Amino acid sequence: MGEPRRIRKTSVQQKIVGCFATAIISLSAIFGSFYILLPLLPLMFINHTIWRKIVDRLVGFWLILPSSIVEYIYGVQFTVTGDKIETDEPALFIMNHRTRLDWLFFWNALFRIDPWLLTTEKISLKGILKHLPGVGWAMGCSMYIFLDRSFDSDHDRIKALLNYYKNSGFNYQLLLFPEGTDKCEFATARNDQYEMQKHLEHFNYVLHPKTTGFAYIVNEMRRLDYIKNIYDVTVGYADSIVQSEMDLFCHGACPRNVHFCIRKIPIATLPQSETSLSQWLKTVWKTKEKNLAFFYEGSTIESHHFQNAGNVYEVTPGKKIVQASIVIVWLFMTAVWFTVFWMYNLQFVLAFLAFLVFIGSQVFYGGIEWIAVRVASGNRR
């Protein structure tokens, strides 16, 4: 049957839901930056390890808020199957990039497998996202990798942050989208043209992966002895496609049925050379195309599922208690911060200072994450 339709128009009610979700997520992130991340910055210089641990946990706990909004306000049902992800081991996630929201929905998958994964996952994202007030600042403090999508300019960033992860003493899992961009209409047309020029197999459900960056990351993580497994993650949308953040947050459009299938691959089974790694990734993507073809061949939403999916991960009663407790705390604190901010004039000084520090760090250093890299490097000398 092929992929479901893309949602382009929404009702007034859906737009209201989108605006409400945007307000909650934005305000919690901005005020959290004002009242938590900014006051914690001096600790980066005093005891970098403690700062790293605190920020990882705070940002990870905050991720439960937007993921809960997606699940309980938008009403998304998640089906997560496959191999268990080990929280205490460094790893690389590779995922097809069907929409610009895949990484957001993946938080719900991680929470089902092990909520602590939200504190150890790092993401490689397009660089423009670091400029989002609040959310982008938190991502920078959490040491996400912001890319220009050009390997010539990105490989130094990747190398520096992988070294930072290794030397931090903590085990992180990095999410990489080897396709380089989401499968929008423009990218799909460009991919089809590339297939014709190179006489490649035609893909309906994925884009041909960019192998250079993947091979570099794998070999760099190997050099650092900072990778145990690769997790091949496939995402499928059973009922509808929502392509962008604007569709979700401004128009209130959201898929209602999202599936993730995870396959664990020991790093020892991968080839060593860059050429062989590139070929290995292409083979994985051919398999991913076949898996998605099977996923989409059913005629109903219920018939969409991955073949031989394996374990099923759900939100247990215990996880629901954790989820609800953290969401309540974030909503309560956001309400308190909002009230304090508008009742006391001096709070605008704090806001000005936060914008000055976070935007200034981006202008002069490339972001808070690069100040952290310098501080950590200096501490090791």
Tab-separated table of C-alpha atoms in Angstrom:
chain	number	residue	atom	x	y	z
A	1	MET	CA	0.000	0.000	0.000
A	2	GLY	CA	2.931	2.347	0.560
A	3	GLU	CA	3.382	5.137	3.063
A	4	PRO	CA	0.366	6.901	4.587
A	5	ARG	CA	-0.612	10.420	3.611
A	6	ARG	CA	1.215	13.474	4.866
A	7	ILE	CA	-0.891	15.765	7.058
A	8	ARG	CA	-0.923	19.282	5.607
A	9	LYS	CA	-4.142	20.776	6.998
A	10	THR	CA	-5.404	20.730	10.568
A	11	SER	CA	-8.487	21.864	12.467
A	12	VAL	CA	-8.711	24.876	14.774
A	13	GLN	CA	-8.730	22.531	17.756
A	14	GLN	CA	-5.502	20.883	16.602
A	15	LYS	CA	-3.869	24.290	16.129
A	16	ILE	CA	-4.849	25.239	19.696
A	17	VAL	CA	-3.286	22.009	20.980
A	18	GLY	CA	-0.135	22.808	19.005
A	19	CYS	CA	0.100	26.324	20.445
A	20	PHE	CA	-0.459	24.994	23.976
A	21	ALA	CA	2.256	22.356	23.574
A	22	THR	CA	4.648	24.928	22.119
A	23	ALA	CA	4.030	27.306	25.020
A	24	ILE	CA	4.615	24.648	27.694
A	25	ILE	CA	7.770	23.256	26.097
A	26	SER	CA	9.229	26.678	25.253
A	27	LEU	CA	8.497	28.285	28.623
A	28	SER	CA	9.837	25.329	30.604
A	29	ALA	CA	13.034	25.308	28.516
A	30	ILE	CA	13.571	29.077	28.653
A	31	PHE	CA	12.852	29.455	32.367
A	32	GLY	CA	14.844	26.295	33.075
A	33	SER	CA	17.784	27.938	31.316
A	34	PHE	CA	17.309	31.144	33.351
A	35	TYR	CA	16.919	29.543	36.770
A	36	ILE	CA	18.861	26.264	36.512
A	37	LEU	CA	21.372	26.078	33.659
A	38	LEU	CA	22.681	29.645	34.003
A	39	PRO	CA	23.315	29.455	37.790
A	40	LEU	CA	25.003	26.073	37.280
A	41	LEU	CA	27.546	27.396	34.758
A	42	PRO	CA	30.175	28.384	37.373
A	43	LEU	CA	30.240	24.731	38.465
A	44	MET	CA	31.563	23.898	34.986
A	45	PHE	CA	34.824	25.593	35.968
A	46	ILE	CA	34.870	24.491	39.620
A	47	ASN	CA	34.103	20.777	39.236
A	48	HIS	CA	33.474	19.844	35.633
A	49	THR	CA	32.588	16.206	36.323
A	50	ILE	CA	29.851	17.117	38.801
A	51	TRP	CA	28.515	19.780	36.416
A	52	ARG	CA	28.419	17.217	33.603
A	53	LYS	CA	26.524	14.690	35.711
A	54	ILE	CA	23.976	17.231	36.979
A	55	VAL	CA	23.279	18.737	33.549
A	56	ASP	CA	22.931	15.319	31.903
A	57	ARG	CA	20.313	14.345	34.450
A	58	LEU	CA	18.447	17.638	34.418
A	59	VAL	CA	18.194	17.736	30.630
A	60	GLY	CA	17.304	14.039	30.525
A	61	PHE	CA	14.530	14.544	33.080
A	62	TRP	CA	13.251	17.542	31.104
A	63	LEU	CA	12.990	15.397	27.955
A	64	ILE	CA	10.244	13.458	29.714
A	65	LEU	CA	8.058	16.594	29.511
A	66	PRO	CA	7.915	17.004	25.686
A	67	SER	CA	7.781	13.237	25.179
A	68	SER	CA	4.823	13.024	27.584
A	69	ILE	CA	3.069	15.894	25.796
A	70	VAL	CA	3.473	14.023	22.516
A	71	GLU	CA	2.055	10.847	24.023
A	72	TYR	CA	-0.761	12.105	26.232
A	73	ILE	CA	-1.834	15.439	24.725
A	74	TYR	CA	-1.307	14.623	21.051
A	75	GLY	CA	-2.349	11.028	21.702
A	76	VAL	CA	0.473	9.215	19.911
A	77	GLN	CA	0.649	5.449	20.376
A	78	PHE	CA	4.164	4.005	20.315
A	79	THR	CA	5.175	0.453	19.491
A	80	VAL	CA	8.801	-0.240	20.421
A	81	THR	CA	10.294	-3.631	19.602
A	82	GLY	CA	13.637	-5.344	19.182
A	83	ASP	CA	16.849	-5.603	21.166
A	84	LYS	CA	17.414	-3.916	24.514
A	85	ILE	CA	19.747	-0.910	24.566
A	86	GLU	CA	22.426	-1.091	27.251
A	87	THR	CA	22.539	2.131	29.269
A	88	ASP	CA	26.007	1.579	30.712
A	89	GLU	CA	27.823	1.066	27.398
A	90	PRO	CA	28.931	3.636	24.797
A	91	ALA	CA	27.187	3.039	21.501
A	92	LEU	CA	26.089	4.499	18.183
A	93	PHE	CA	22.461	4.656	17.044
A	94	ILE	CA	21.841	4.779	13.282
A	95	MET	CA	18.290	5.601	12.158
A	96	ASN	CA	16.436	6.329	8.943
A	97	HIS	CA	15.360	9.975	8.879
A	98	ARG	CA	11.783	9.884	7.605
A	99	THR	CA	10.735	13.190	9.218
A	100	ARG	CA	12.318	16.032	11.140
A	101	LEU	CA	10.572	14.707	14.255
A	102	ASP	CA	12.161	11.239	14.407
A	103	TRP	CA	14.587	12.229	17.163
A	104	LEU	CA	11.736	13.698	19.249
A	105	PHE	CA	9.629	10.541	19.010
A	106	PHE	CA	12.708	8.413	19.747
A	107	TRP	CA	12.692	9.809	23.300
A	108	ASN	CA	9.455	7.915	23.883
A	109	ALA	CA	11.116	4.724	22.654
A	110	LEU	CA	14.109	5.223	24.941
A	111	PHE	CA	11.852	5.871	27.928
A	112	ARG	CA	10.086	2.554	27.335
A	113	ILE	CA	13.348	0.634	27.177
A	114	ASP	CA	15.049	2.399	30.099
A	115	PRO	CA	14.279	5.970	31.278
A	116	TRP	CA	17.951	6.501	32.142
A	117	LEU	CA	18.738	6.389	28.417
A	118	LEU	CA	17.307	9.910	28.214
A	119	THR	CA	20.239	11.083	30.349
A	120	THR	CA	22.903	9.339	28.247
A	121	GLU	CA	21.679	9.820	24.667
A	122	LYS	CA	23.371	12.499	22.571
A	123	ILE	CA	22.146	13.585	19.139
A	124	SER	CA	23.810	14.928	16.004
A	125	LEU	CA	21.543	17.702	14.734
A	126	LYS	CA	21.545	20.483	12.172
A	127	GLY	CA	23.375	23.524	13.511
A	128	ILE	CA	20.471	25.976	13.273
A	129	LEU	CA	18.712	24.278	16.213
A	130	LYS	CA	21.335	25.503	18.675
A	131	HIS	CA	19.961	29.038	18.255
A	132	LEU	CA	16.526	28.166	19.663
A	133	PRO	CA	16.167	30.044	22.989
A	134	GLY	CA	15.942	27.617	25.873
A	135	VAL	CA	15.786	24.359	23.947
A	136	GLY	CA	18.918	25.038	21.903
A	137	TRP	CA	20.787	26.272	24.971
A	138	ALA	CA	19.898	23.089	26.870
A	139	MET	CA	21.045	20.959	23.934
A	140	GLY	CA	24.350	22.820	23.943
A	141	CYS	CA	24.819	22.277	27.680
A	142	SER	CA	24.006	18.608	27.111
A	143	MET	CA	26.796	18.445	24.497
A	144	TYR	CA	24.706	17.575	21.448
A	145	ILE	CA	26.673	17.695	18.192
A	146	PHE	CA	25.484	20.502	15.903
A	147	LEU	CA	26.487	19.935	12.292
A	148	ASP	CA	26.756	22.010	9.122
A	149	ARG	CA	26.020	18.846	7.097
A	150	SER	CA	29.392	19.166	5.369
A	151	PHE	CA	31.994	16.602	6.408
A	152	ASP	CA	34.869	18.985	5.665
A	153	SER	CA	33.640	21.389	8.342
A	154	ASP	CA	32.030	18.837	10.653
A	155	HIS	CA	34.727	16.227	11.207
A	156	ASP	CA	36.727	18.410	13.621
A	157	ARG	CA	33.572	19.034	15.677
A	158	ILE	CA	32.769	15.338	15.735
A	159	LYS	CA	36.297	14.402	16.770
A	160	ALA	CA	36.426	16.982	19.565
A	161	LEU	CA	33.080	15.981	21.059
A	162	LEU	CA	33.763	12.254	20.815
A	163	ASN	CA	36.993	12.892	22.711
A	164	TYR	CA	35.010	14.895	25.259
A	165	TYR	CA	32.527	12.033	25.719
A	166	LYS	CA	35.352	9.549	26.210
A	167	ASN	CA	37.289	11.707	28.669
A	168	SER	CA	34.181	12.621	30.661
A	169	GLY	CA	34.155	9.166	32.211
A	170	PHE	CA	30.479	8.655	31.280
A	171	ASN	CA	29.039	6.267	28.714
A	172	TYR	CA	26.924	7.981	26.075
A	173	GLN	CA	24.981	6.759	23.060
A	174	LEU	CA	25.154	8.984	19.970
A	175	LEU	CA	22.218	9.176	17.553
A	176	LEU	CA	23.266	9.596	13.916
A	177	PHE	CA	21.094	9.966	10.819
A	178	PRO	CA	23.372	8.667	8.025
A	179	GLU	CA	20.994	9.944	5.328
A	180	GLY	CA	22.007	13.475	6.304
A	181	THR	CA	18.527	14.975	5.987
A	182	ASP	CA	14.893	14.034	6.420
A	183	LYS	CA	12.972	12.388	3.576
A	184	CYS	CA	10.991	15.444	2.505
A	185	GLU	CA	9.787	15.930	-1.072
A	186	PHE	CA	12.883	17.912	-2.060
A	187	ALA	CA	15.324	15.387	-0.577
A	188	THR	CA	13.413	12.495	-2.135
A	189	ALA	CA	13.543	14.095	-5.592
A	190	ARG	CA	17.252	14.762	-5.213
A	191	ASN	CA	17.805	11.187	-4.036
A	192	ASP	CA	15.900	9.796	-7.033
A	193	GLN	CA	18.066	11.851	-9.375
A	194	TYR	CA	21.198	10.589	-7.614
A	195	GLU	CA	19.997	6.993	-8.036
A	196	MET	CA	19.575	7.500	-11.767
A	197	GLN	CA	22.979	9.140	-12.175
A	198	LYS	CA	24.786	6.407	-10.213
A	199	HIS	CA	22.600	3.527	-11.458
A	200	LEU	CA	21.696	2.576	-7.903
A	201	GLU	CA	18.844	0.473	-6.598
A	202	HIS	CA	15.673	2.541	-6.237
A	203	PHE	CA	14.522	3.158	-2.651
A	204	ASN	CA	10.923	4.028	-1.839
A	205	TYR	CA	11.169	4.353	1.933
A	206	VAL	CA	14.697	5.545	2.728
A	207	LEU	CA	17.348	7.801	1.223
A	208	HIS	CA	20.735	6.473	0.226
A	209	PRO	CA	23.035	6.993	3.239
A	210	LYS	CA	26.087	9.225	3.294
A	211	THR	CA	28.827	6.812	4.253
A	212	THR	CA	31.828	9.088	4.861
A	213	GLY	CA	30.654	10.554	8.152
A	214	PHE	CA	29.439	7.202	9.434
A	215	ALA	CA	32.748	5.463	8.704
A	216	TYR	CA	34.676	8.315	10.321
A	217	ILE	CA	32.573	8.224	13.510
A	218	VAL	CA	32.837	4.443	13.847
A	219	ASN	CA	36.608	4.447	13.385
A	220	GLU	CA	37.056	7.422	15.714
A	221	MET	CA	34.971	5.740	18.421
A	222	ARG	CA	36.995	2.579	17.892
A	223	ARG	CA	40.238	4.509	18.233
A	224	LEU	CA	38.986	5.877	21.537
A	225	ASP	CA	37.750	2.434	22.617
A	226	TYR	CA	34.398	4.110	23.124
A	227	ILE	CA	31.919	1.873	21.326
A	228	LYS	CA	30.547	-1.554	22.196
A	229	ASN	CA	27.550	-1.826	19.896
A	230	ILE	CA	25.754	-0.193	17.020
A	231	TYR	CA	21.974	-0.082	17.257
A	232	ASP	CA	20.207	-0.098	13.905
A	233	VAL	CA	16.929	1.754	14.542
A	234	THR	CA	14.103	1.781	12.011
A	235	VAL	CA	11.147	4.133	12.421
A	236	GLY	CA	7.834	3.688	10.649
A	237	TYR	CA	4.642	5.754	10.699
A	238	ALA	CA	1.513	3.636	10.483
A	239	ASP	CA	-1.247	6.227	10.097
A	240	SER	CA	0.175	9.511	8.772
A	241	ILE	CA	3.331	11.500	8.074
A	242	VAL	CA	4.053	14.796	9.831
A	243	GLN	CA	7.190	16.169	8.246
A	244	SER	CA	8.387	19.091	10.344
A	245	GLU	CA	8.487	20.784	13.733
A	246	MET	CA	6.313	23.579	12.349
A	247	ASP	CA	3.594	21.084	11.460
A	248	LEU	CA	3.667	19.655	14.982
A	249	PHE	CA	3.970	22.753	17.137
A	250	CYS	CA	2.329	25.474	15.048
A	251	HIS	CA	-0.384	23.498	13.260
A	252	GLY	CA	-0.958	20.763	15.830
A	253	ALA	CA	-0.469	17.980	13.280
A	254	CYS	CA	0.846	14.731	14.713
A	255	PRO	CA	0.961	11.072	13.715
A	256	ARG	CA	-1.054	8.787	15.959
A	257	ASN	CA	0.845	5.533	15.526
A	258	VAL	CA	4.656	5.372	15.520
A	259	HIS	CA	6.767	2.198	15.455
A	260	PHE	CA	10.435	1.703	16.312
A	261	CYS	CA	12.370	-1.512	15.705
A	262	ILE	CA	15.865	-1.844	17.184
A	263	ARG	CA	18.604	-4.280	16.190
A	264	LYS	CA	21.772	-4.635	18.267
A	265	ILE	CA	24.997	-5.166	16.309
A	266	PRO	CA	28.271	-5.827	18.205
A	267	ILE	CA	31.007	-3.531	16.966
A	268	ALA	CA	33.374	-6.513	16.694
A	269	THR	CA	31.316	-7.819	13.757
A	270	LEU	CA	31.884	-4.697	11.648
A	271	PRO	CA	34.720	-4.433	9.097
A	272	GLN	CA	37.714	-2.206	9.754
A	273	SER	CA	38.425	-0.235	6.594
A	274	GLU	CA	36.513	2.866	5.572
A	275	THR	CA	35.561	1.300	2.239
A	276	SER	CA	34.234	-1.843	3.895
A	277	LEU	CA	32.324	0.180	6.490
A	278	SER	CA	30.720	2.192	3.709
A	279	GLN	CA	29.615	-0.978	1.964
A	280	TRP	CA	28.355	-2.390	5.269
A	281	LEU	CA	26.157	0.669	5.821
A	282	LYS	CA	24.751	0.437	2.294
A	283	THR	CA	23.826	-3.191	2.965
A	284	VAL	CA	22.119	-2.220	6.220
A	285	TRP	CA	20.106	0.415	4.357
A	286	LYS	CA	19.016	-2.085	1.718
A	287	THR	CA	17.744	-4.304	4.525
A	288	LYS	CA	16.038	-1.314	6.114
A	289	GLU	CA	14.271	-0.566	2.824
A	290	LYS	CA	12.989	-4.153	2.688
A	291	ASN	CA	11.840	-4.016	6.318
A	292	LEU	CA	9.920	-0.811	5.681
A	293	ALA	CA	8.393	-2.266	2.516
A	294	PHE	CA	7.042	-5.104	4.667
A	295	PHE	CA	5.893	-2.612	7.320
A	296	TYR	CA	3.886	-0.552	4.830
A	297	GLU	CA	2.414	-3.383	2.752
A	298	GLY	CA	-0.705	-3.755	4.944
A	299	SER	CA	-3.918	-1.930	4.066
A	300	THR	CA	-4.865	-0.918	7.628
A	301	ILE	CA	-3.095	0.832	10.494
A	302	GLU	CA	-3.288	-2.328	12.595
A	303	SER	CA	-1.580	-4.370	9.878
A	304	HIS	CA	1.532	-2.176	9.893
A	305	HIS	CA	4.254	-3.870	11.924
A	306	PHE	CA	7.887	-4.895	11.594
A	307	GLN	CA	8.723	-8.476	10.711
A	308	ASN	CA	10.351	-10.629	13.440
A	309	ALA	CA	10.335	-7.615	15.755
A	310	GLY	CA	11.323	-9.451	18.954
A	311	ASN	CA	10.887	-7.943	22.423
A	312	VAL	CA	8.110	-5.419	23.032
A	313	TYR	CA	8.739	-2.473	25.375
A	314	GLU	CA	5.893	-0.689	27.123
A	315	VAL	CA	5.396	1.964	29.786
A	316	THR	CA	5.043	-0.086	32.962
A	317	PRO	CA	3.054	1.190	35.979
A	318	GLY	CA	6.325	2.082	37.692
A	319	LYS	CA	7.509	4.087	34.689
A	320	LYS	CA	4.138	5.866	34.528
A	321	ILE	CA	4.598	7.005	38.130
A	322	VAL	CA	8.067	8.335	37.292
A	323	GLN	CA	6.728	9.980	34.140
A	324	ALA	CA	3.808	11.659	35.912
A	325	SER	CA	5.944	12.805	38.850
A	326	ILE	CA	8.569	14.450	36.657
A	327	VAL	CA	5.957	16.123	34.439
A	328	ILE	CA	4.149	17.514	37.502
A	329	VAL	CA	7.416	18.888	38.894
A	330	TRP	CA	8.307	20.583	35.599
A	331	LEU	CA	4.833	22.073	35.193
A	332	PHE	CA	4.820	23.306	38.786
A	333	MET	CA	8.295	24.820	38.512
A	334	THR	CA	7.439	26.462	35.182
A	335	ALA	CA	4.354	28.057	36.761
A	336	VAL	CA	6.435	29.282	39.720
A	337	TRP	CA	9.164	30.675	37.466
A	338	PHE	CA	6.585	32.359	35.246
A	339	THR	CA	4.960	34.021	38.271
A	340	VAL	CA	8.261	35.136	39.784
A	341	PHE	CA	9.499	36.439	36.452
A	342	TRP	CA	6.521	38.757	35.960
A	343	MET	CA	6.191	39.842	39.610
A	344	TYR	CA	9.759	40.991	40.193
A	345	ASN	CA	11.370	43.528	37.879
A	346	LEU	CA	14.917	42.363	38.524
A	347	GLN	CA	14.109	39.077	36.812
A	348	PHE	CA	14.528	40.861	33.490
A	349	VAL	CA	18.154	41.425	34.452
A	350	LEU	CA	18.513	37.652	34.841
A	351	ALA	CA	16.897	37.134	31.436
A	352	PHE	CA	19.239	39.676	29.856
A	353	LEU	CA	22.217	37.944	31.471
A	354	ALA	CA	21.057	34.547	30.192
A	355	PHE	CA	20.673	35.814	26.628
A	356	LEU	CA	24.036	37.552	26.915
A	357	VAL	CA	25.811	34.404	28.131
A	358	PHE	CA	24.196	31.820	25.857
A	359	ILE	CA	24.086	33.922	22.688
A	360	GLY	CA	27.508	35.396	23.435
A	361	SER	CA	28.956	31.900	23.786
A	362	GLN	CA	27.545	31.042	20.364
A	363	VAL	CA	28.946	34.174	18.748
A	364	PHE	CA	32.439	34.004	20.252
A	365	TYR	CA	32.974	30.281	20.918
A	366	GLY	CA	30.405	28.432	18.804
A	367	GLY	CA	28.251	27.541	21.799
A	368	ILE	CA	28.382	26.553	25.465
A	369	GLU	CA	29.492	23.066	24.446
A	370	TRP	CA	32.788	24.439	23.119
A	371	ILE	CA	33.485	26.304	26.336
A	372	ALA	CA	32.900	22.987	28.115
A	373	VAL	CA	35.331	21.250	25.752
A	374	ARG	CA	38.013	23.868	26.501
A	375	VAL	CA	37.461	23.654	30.249
A	376	ALA	CA	37.571	19.854	30.264
A	377	SER	CA	40.691	19.868	28.101
A	378	GLY	CA	42.377	22.343	30.439
A	379	ASN	CA	41.513	20.237	33.478
A	380	ARG	CA	43.309	17.220	31.993
A	381	ARG	CA	46.600	19.059	31.528
